[in-house]
mmCIF file of C-alpha atoms in Angstrom:
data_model
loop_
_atom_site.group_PDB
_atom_site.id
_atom_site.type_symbol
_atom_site.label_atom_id
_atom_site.label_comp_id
_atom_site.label_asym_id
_atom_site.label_seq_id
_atom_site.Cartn_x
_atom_site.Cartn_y
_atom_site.Cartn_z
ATOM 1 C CA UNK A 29 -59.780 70.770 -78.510
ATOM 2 C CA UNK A 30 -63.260 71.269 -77.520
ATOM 3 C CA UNK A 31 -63.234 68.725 -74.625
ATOM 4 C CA UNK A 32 -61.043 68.443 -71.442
ATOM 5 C CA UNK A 33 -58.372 65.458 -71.287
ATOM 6 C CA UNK A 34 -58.385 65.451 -67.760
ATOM 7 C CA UNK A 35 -62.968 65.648 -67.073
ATOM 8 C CA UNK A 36 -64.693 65.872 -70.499
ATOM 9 C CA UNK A 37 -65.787 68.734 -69.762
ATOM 10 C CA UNK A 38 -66.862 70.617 -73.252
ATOM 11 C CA UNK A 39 -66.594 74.148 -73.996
ATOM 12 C CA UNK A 40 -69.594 76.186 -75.624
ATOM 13 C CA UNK A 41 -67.627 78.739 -77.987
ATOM 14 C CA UNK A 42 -63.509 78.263 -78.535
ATOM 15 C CA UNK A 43 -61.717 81.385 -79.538
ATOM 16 C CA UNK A 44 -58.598 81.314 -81.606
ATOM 17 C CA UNK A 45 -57.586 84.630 -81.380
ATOM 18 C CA UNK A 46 -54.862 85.975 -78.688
ATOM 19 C CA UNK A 47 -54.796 85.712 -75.528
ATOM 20 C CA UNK A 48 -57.883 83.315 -75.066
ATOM 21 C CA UNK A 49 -58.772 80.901 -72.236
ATOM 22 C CA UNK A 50 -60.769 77.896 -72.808
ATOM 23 C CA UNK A 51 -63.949 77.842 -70.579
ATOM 24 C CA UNK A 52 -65.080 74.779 -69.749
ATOM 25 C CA UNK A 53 -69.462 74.303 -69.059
ATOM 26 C CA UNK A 54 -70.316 73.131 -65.752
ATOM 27 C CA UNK A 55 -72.234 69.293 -65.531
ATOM 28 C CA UNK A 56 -75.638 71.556 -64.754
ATOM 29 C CA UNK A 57 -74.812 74.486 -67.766
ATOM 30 C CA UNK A 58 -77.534 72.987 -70.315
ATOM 31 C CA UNK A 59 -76.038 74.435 -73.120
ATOM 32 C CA UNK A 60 -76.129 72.896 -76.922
ATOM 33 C CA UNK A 61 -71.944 71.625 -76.473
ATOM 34 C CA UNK A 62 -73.111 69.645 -73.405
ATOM 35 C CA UNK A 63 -75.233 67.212 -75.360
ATOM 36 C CA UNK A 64 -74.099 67.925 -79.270
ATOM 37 C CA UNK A 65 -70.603 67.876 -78.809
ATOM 38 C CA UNK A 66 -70.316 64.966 -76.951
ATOM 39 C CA UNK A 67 -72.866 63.277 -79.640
ATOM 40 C CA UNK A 68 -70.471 64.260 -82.073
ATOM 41 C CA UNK A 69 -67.360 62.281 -80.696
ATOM 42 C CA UNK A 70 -69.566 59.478 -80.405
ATOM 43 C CA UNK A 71 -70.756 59.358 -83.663
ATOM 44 C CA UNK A 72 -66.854 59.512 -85.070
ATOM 45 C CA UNK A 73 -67.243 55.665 -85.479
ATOM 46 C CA UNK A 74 -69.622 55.745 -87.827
ATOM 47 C CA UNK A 75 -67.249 57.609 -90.786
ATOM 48 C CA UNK A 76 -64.152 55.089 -90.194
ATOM 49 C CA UNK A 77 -64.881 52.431 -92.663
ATOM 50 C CA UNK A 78 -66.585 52.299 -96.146
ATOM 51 C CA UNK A 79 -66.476 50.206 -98.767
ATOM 52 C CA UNK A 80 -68.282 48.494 -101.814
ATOM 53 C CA UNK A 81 -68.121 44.922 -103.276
ATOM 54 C CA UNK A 82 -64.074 45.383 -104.454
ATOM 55 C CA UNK A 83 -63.080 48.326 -102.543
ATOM 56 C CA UNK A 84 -62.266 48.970 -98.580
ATOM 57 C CA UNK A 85 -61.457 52.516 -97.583
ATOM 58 C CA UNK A 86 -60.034 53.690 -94.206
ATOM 59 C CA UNK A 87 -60.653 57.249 -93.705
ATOM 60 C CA UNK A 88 -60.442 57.513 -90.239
ATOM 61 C CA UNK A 89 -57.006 56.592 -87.706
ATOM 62 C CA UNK A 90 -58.907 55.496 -84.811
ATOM 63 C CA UNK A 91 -57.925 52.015 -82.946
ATOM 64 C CA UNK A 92 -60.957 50.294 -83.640
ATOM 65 C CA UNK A 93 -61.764 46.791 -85.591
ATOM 66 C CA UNK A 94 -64.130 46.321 -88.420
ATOM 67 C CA UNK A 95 -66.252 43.240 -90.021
ATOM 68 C CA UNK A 96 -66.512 42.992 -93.487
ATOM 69 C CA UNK A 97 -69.354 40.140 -93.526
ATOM 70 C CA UNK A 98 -69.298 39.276 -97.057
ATOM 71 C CA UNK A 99 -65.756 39.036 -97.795
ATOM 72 C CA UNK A 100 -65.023 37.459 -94.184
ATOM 73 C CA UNK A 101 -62.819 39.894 -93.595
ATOM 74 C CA UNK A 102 -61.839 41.496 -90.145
ATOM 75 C CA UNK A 103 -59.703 44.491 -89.695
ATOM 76 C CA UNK A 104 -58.130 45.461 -86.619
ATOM 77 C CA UNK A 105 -56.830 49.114 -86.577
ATOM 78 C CA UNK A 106 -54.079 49.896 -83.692
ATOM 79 C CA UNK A 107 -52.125 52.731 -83.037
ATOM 80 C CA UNK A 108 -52.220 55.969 -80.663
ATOM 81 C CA UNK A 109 -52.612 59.133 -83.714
ATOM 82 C CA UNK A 110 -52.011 61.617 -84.090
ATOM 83 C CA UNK A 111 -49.843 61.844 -81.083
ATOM 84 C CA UNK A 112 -48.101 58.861 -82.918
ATOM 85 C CA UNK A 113 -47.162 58.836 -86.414
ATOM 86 C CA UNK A 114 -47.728 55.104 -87.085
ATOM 87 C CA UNK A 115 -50.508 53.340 -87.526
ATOM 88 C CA UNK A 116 -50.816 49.597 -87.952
ATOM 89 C CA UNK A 117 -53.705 46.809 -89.217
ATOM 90 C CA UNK A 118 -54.448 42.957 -88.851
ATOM 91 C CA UNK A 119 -56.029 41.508 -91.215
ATOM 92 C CA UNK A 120 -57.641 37.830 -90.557
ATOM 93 C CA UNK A 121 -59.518 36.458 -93.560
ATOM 94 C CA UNK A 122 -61.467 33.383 -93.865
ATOM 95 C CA UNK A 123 -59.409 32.606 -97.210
ATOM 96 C CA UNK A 124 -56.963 34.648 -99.630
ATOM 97 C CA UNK A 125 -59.424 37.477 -100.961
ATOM 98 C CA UNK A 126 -58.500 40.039 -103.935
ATOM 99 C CA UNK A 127 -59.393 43.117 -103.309
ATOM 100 C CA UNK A 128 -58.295 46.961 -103.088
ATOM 101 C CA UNK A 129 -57.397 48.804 -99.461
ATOM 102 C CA UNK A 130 -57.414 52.184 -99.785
ATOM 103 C CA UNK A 131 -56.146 54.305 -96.933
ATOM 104 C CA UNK A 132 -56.517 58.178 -96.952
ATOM 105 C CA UNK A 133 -53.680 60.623 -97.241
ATOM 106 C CA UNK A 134 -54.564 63.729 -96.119
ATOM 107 C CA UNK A 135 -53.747 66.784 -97.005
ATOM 108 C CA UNK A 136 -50.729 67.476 -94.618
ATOM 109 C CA UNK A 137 -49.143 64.002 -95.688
ATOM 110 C CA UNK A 138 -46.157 65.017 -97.873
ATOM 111 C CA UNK A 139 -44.216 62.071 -96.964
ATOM 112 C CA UNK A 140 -45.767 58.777 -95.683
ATOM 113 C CA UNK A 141 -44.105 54.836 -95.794
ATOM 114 C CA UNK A 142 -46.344 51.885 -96.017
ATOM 115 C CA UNK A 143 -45.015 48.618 -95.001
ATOM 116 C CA UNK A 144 -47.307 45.203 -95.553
ATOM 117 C CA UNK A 145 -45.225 42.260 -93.674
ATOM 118 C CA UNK A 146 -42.317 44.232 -92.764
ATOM 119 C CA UNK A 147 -41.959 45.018 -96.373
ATOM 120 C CA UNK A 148 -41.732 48.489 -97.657
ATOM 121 C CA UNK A 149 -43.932 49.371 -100.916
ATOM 122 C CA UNK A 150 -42.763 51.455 -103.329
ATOM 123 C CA UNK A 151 -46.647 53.466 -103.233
ATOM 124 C CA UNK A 152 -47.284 57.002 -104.827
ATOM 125 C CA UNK A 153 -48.325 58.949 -101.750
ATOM 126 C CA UNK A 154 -50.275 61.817 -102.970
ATOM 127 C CA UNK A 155 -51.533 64.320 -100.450
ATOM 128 C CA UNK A 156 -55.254 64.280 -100.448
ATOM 129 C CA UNK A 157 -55.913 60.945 -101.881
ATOM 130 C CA UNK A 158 -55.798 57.487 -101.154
ATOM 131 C CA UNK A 159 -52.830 55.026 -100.763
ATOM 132 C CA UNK A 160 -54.042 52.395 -103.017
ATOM 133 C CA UNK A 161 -53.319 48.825 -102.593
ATOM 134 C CA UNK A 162 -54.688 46.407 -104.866
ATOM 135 C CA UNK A 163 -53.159 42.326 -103.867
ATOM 136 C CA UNK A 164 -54.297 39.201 -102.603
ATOM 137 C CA UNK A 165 -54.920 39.289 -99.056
ATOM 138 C CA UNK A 166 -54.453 36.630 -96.965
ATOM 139 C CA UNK A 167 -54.795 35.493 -93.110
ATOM 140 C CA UNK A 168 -52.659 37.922 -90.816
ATOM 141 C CA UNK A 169 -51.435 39.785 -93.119
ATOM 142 C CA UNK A 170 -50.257 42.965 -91.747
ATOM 143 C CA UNK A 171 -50.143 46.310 -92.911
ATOM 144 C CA UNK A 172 -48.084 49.577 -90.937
ATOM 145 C CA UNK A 173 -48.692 53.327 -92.284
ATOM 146 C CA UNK A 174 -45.848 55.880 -90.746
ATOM 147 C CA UNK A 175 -46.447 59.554 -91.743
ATOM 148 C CA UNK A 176 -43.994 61.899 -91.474
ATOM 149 C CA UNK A 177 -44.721 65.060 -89.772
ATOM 150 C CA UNK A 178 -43.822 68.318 -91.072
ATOM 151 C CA UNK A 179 -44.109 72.287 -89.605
ATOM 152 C CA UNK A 180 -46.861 73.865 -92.296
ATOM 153 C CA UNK A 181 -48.240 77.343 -91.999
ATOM 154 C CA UNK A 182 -52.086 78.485 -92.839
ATOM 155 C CA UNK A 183 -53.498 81.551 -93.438
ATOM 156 C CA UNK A 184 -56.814 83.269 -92.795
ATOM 157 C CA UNK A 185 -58.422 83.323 -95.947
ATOM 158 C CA UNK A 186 -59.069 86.915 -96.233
ATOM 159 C CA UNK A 187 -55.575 87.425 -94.461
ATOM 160 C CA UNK A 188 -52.125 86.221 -95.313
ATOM 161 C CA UNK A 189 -50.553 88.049 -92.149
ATOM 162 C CA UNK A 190 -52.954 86.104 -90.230
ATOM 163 C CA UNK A 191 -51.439 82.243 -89.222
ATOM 164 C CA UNK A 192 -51.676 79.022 -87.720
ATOM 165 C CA UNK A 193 -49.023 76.322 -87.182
ATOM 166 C CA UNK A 194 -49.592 72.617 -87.437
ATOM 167 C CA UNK A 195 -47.258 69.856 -86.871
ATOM 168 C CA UNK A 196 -48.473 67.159 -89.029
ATOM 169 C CA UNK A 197 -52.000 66.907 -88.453
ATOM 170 C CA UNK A 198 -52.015 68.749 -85.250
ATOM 171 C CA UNK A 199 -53.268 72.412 -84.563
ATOM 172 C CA UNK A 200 -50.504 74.203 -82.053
ATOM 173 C CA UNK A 201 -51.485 76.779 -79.738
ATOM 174 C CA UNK A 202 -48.840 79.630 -77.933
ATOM 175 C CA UNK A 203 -48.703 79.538 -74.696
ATOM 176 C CA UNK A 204 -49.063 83.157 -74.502
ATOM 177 C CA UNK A 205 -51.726 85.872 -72.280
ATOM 178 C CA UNK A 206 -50.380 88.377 -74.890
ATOM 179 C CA UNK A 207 -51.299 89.233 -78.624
ATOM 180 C CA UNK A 208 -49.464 87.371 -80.919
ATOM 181 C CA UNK A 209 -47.086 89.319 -82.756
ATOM 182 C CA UNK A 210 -44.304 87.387 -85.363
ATOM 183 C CA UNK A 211 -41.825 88.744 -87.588
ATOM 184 C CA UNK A 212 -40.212 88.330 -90.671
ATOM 185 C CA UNK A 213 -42.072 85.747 -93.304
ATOM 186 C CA UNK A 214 -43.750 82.396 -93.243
ATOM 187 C CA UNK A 215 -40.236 80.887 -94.356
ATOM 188 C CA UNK A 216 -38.296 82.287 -91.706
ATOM 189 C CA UNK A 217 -41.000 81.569 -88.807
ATOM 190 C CA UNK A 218 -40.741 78.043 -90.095
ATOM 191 C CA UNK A 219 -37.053 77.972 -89.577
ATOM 192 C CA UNK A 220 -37.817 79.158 -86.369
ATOM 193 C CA UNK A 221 -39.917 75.928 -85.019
ATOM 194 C CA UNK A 222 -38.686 72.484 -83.618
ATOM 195 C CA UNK A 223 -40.069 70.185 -81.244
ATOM 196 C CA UNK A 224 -38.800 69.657 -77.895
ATOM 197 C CA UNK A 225 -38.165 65.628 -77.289
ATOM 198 C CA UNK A 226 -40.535 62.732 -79.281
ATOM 199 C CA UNK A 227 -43.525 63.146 -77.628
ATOM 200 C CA UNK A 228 -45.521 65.592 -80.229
ATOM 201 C CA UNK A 229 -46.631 67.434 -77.548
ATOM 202 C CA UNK A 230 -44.262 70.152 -76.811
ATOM 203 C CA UNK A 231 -42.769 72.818 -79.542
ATOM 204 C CA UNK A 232 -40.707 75.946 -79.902
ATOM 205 C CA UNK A 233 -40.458 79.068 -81.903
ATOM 206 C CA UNK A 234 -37.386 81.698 -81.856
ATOM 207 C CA UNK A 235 -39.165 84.804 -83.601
ATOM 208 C CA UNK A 236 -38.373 88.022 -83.627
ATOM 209 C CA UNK A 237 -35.824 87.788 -80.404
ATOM 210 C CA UNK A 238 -38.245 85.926 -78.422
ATOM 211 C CA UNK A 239 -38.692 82.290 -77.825
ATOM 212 C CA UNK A 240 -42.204 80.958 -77.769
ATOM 213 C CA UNK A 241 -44.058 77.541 -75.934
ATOM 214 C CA UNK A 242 -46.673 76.109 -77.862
ATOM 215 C CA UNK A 243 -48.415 72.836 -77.968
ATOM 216 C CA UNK A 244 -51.230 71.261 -79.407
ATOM 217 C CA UNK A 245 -54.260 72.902 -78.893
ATOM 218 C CA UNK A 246 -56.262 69.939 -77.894
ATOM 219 C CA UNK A 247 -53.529 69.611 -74.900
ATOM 220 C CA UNK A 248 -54.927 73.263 -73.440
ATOM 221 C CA UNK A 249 -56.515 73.785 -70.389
ATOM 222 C CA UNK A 250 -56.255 76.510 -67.918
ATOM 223 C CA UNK A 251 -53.307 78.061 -69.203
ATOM 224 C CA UNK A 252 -53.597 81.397 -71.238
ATOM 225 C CA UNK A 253 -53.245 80.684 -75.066
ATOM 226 C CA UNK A 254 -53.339 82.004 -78.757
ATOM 227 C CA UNK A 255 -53.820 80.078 -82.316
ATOM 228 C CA UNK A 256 -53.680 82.840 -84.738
ATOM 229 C CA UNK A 257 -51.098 84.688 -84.964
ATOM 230 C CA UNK A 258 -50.150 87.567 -86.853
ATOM 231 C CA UNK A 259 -46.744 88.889 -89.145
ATOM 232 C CA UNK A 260 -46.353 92.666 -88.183
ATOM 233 C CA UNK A 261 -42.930 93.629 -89.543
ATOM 234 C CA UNK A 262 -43.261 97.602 -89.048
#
């Protein structure tokens, strides 16, 4: 949300009130966000992968393959999230290796499927945790994680008339150059919401008479837009 899809251009301060515009720093504005925020991104590789001598944890879904030397492990990581809701891994081992993969749940994942050759596992998913699986790992086996995506509502903590929608793991914006104003209650603007074809990228909201655009905030640019948004019902 911070960086242009189209030029990587970053911006230095990104409202979330309504209506807000993103502006984007020129190549010659030597602001912090030019150099820290692009440091930042880069540095996302360095939080994918842990582990400890029985233990492998995947926090982060980011394509991306790992070495883990003294097991003679390697684990390729493929998949396009959170636009996509599947995620898949290779693993190529030297020999058949015991040991636990844990891959993280967040806190949005009410419902996830994981599938190691094909095969679905009957797994405990528990939101905010880790999917555990303890086996015998062998060459090529292969491992696919599907979440499924859910509309979920948060509130300003000081305000629970003040909201953001998510999709999953992904923060909406309205397309909107007005304030933000919903009725009724979090239930009924949740009834409200669907998404417009299988893309993740495009979403709807019947509120109050109207019918609102929104999609994820990350996907803004130049056009007008609002996160928070707030239930007025008088």
């Amino acid at each position: 949300a911070l960086q242009s899809v189209h030029t990587g251009a970053c911006v230095y301060h990104l409202p979330l009130s309504s209506p807000r515009k993103k502006v984007f720093l020129k190549e010659n504005d030597f602001r912090c966000c030019n150099g820290s925020s692009v440091e930042a991104f880069a540095q996302l590789n360095s939080g994918i992968y842990y582990h400890n001598d029985s233990t492998f944890w995947v926090i982060l879904y980011v394509p991306s393959n790992v070495d883990w030397i003294e097991k003679g492990i390697r684990l390729e990581q493929t998949g396009n999230f959170p636009a996509s809701p599947v995620i898949e891994f290779t693993l190529f081992a030297k020999k058949k290796t015991e040991f636990t993969l844990n891959l993280l749940a967040p806190s949005w994942a009410k419902k996830a499927t994981v599938y190691i050759k094909n095969e679905k596992q009957h797994i405990d998913i528990r939101p905010g945790s880790f999917i555990n699986m303890k086996r015998t790992w062998k060459n090529d086996d292969k491992i696919r994680l599907e979440f499924q995506y859910d509309f979920h509502i948060r509130t300003m903590p000081d305000d629970a008339n003040v909201v953001a929608i998510f999709y999953g793991p992904i923060l909406l914006a309205f397309e909107s150059d007005s304030e933000l104003i919903l009725k009724g209650d979090k239930d009924t603007i949740l009834k409200g919401l669907s998404a417009i074809g299988s893309s993740n990228d495009l979403f709807q909201l019947v509120n109050g008479g109207k019918t609102y655009v929104l999609r994820p905030l990350h996907e803004i640019e130049d056009q007008s837009y609002g996160v928070y948004a707030t239930i007025r019902n008088y």
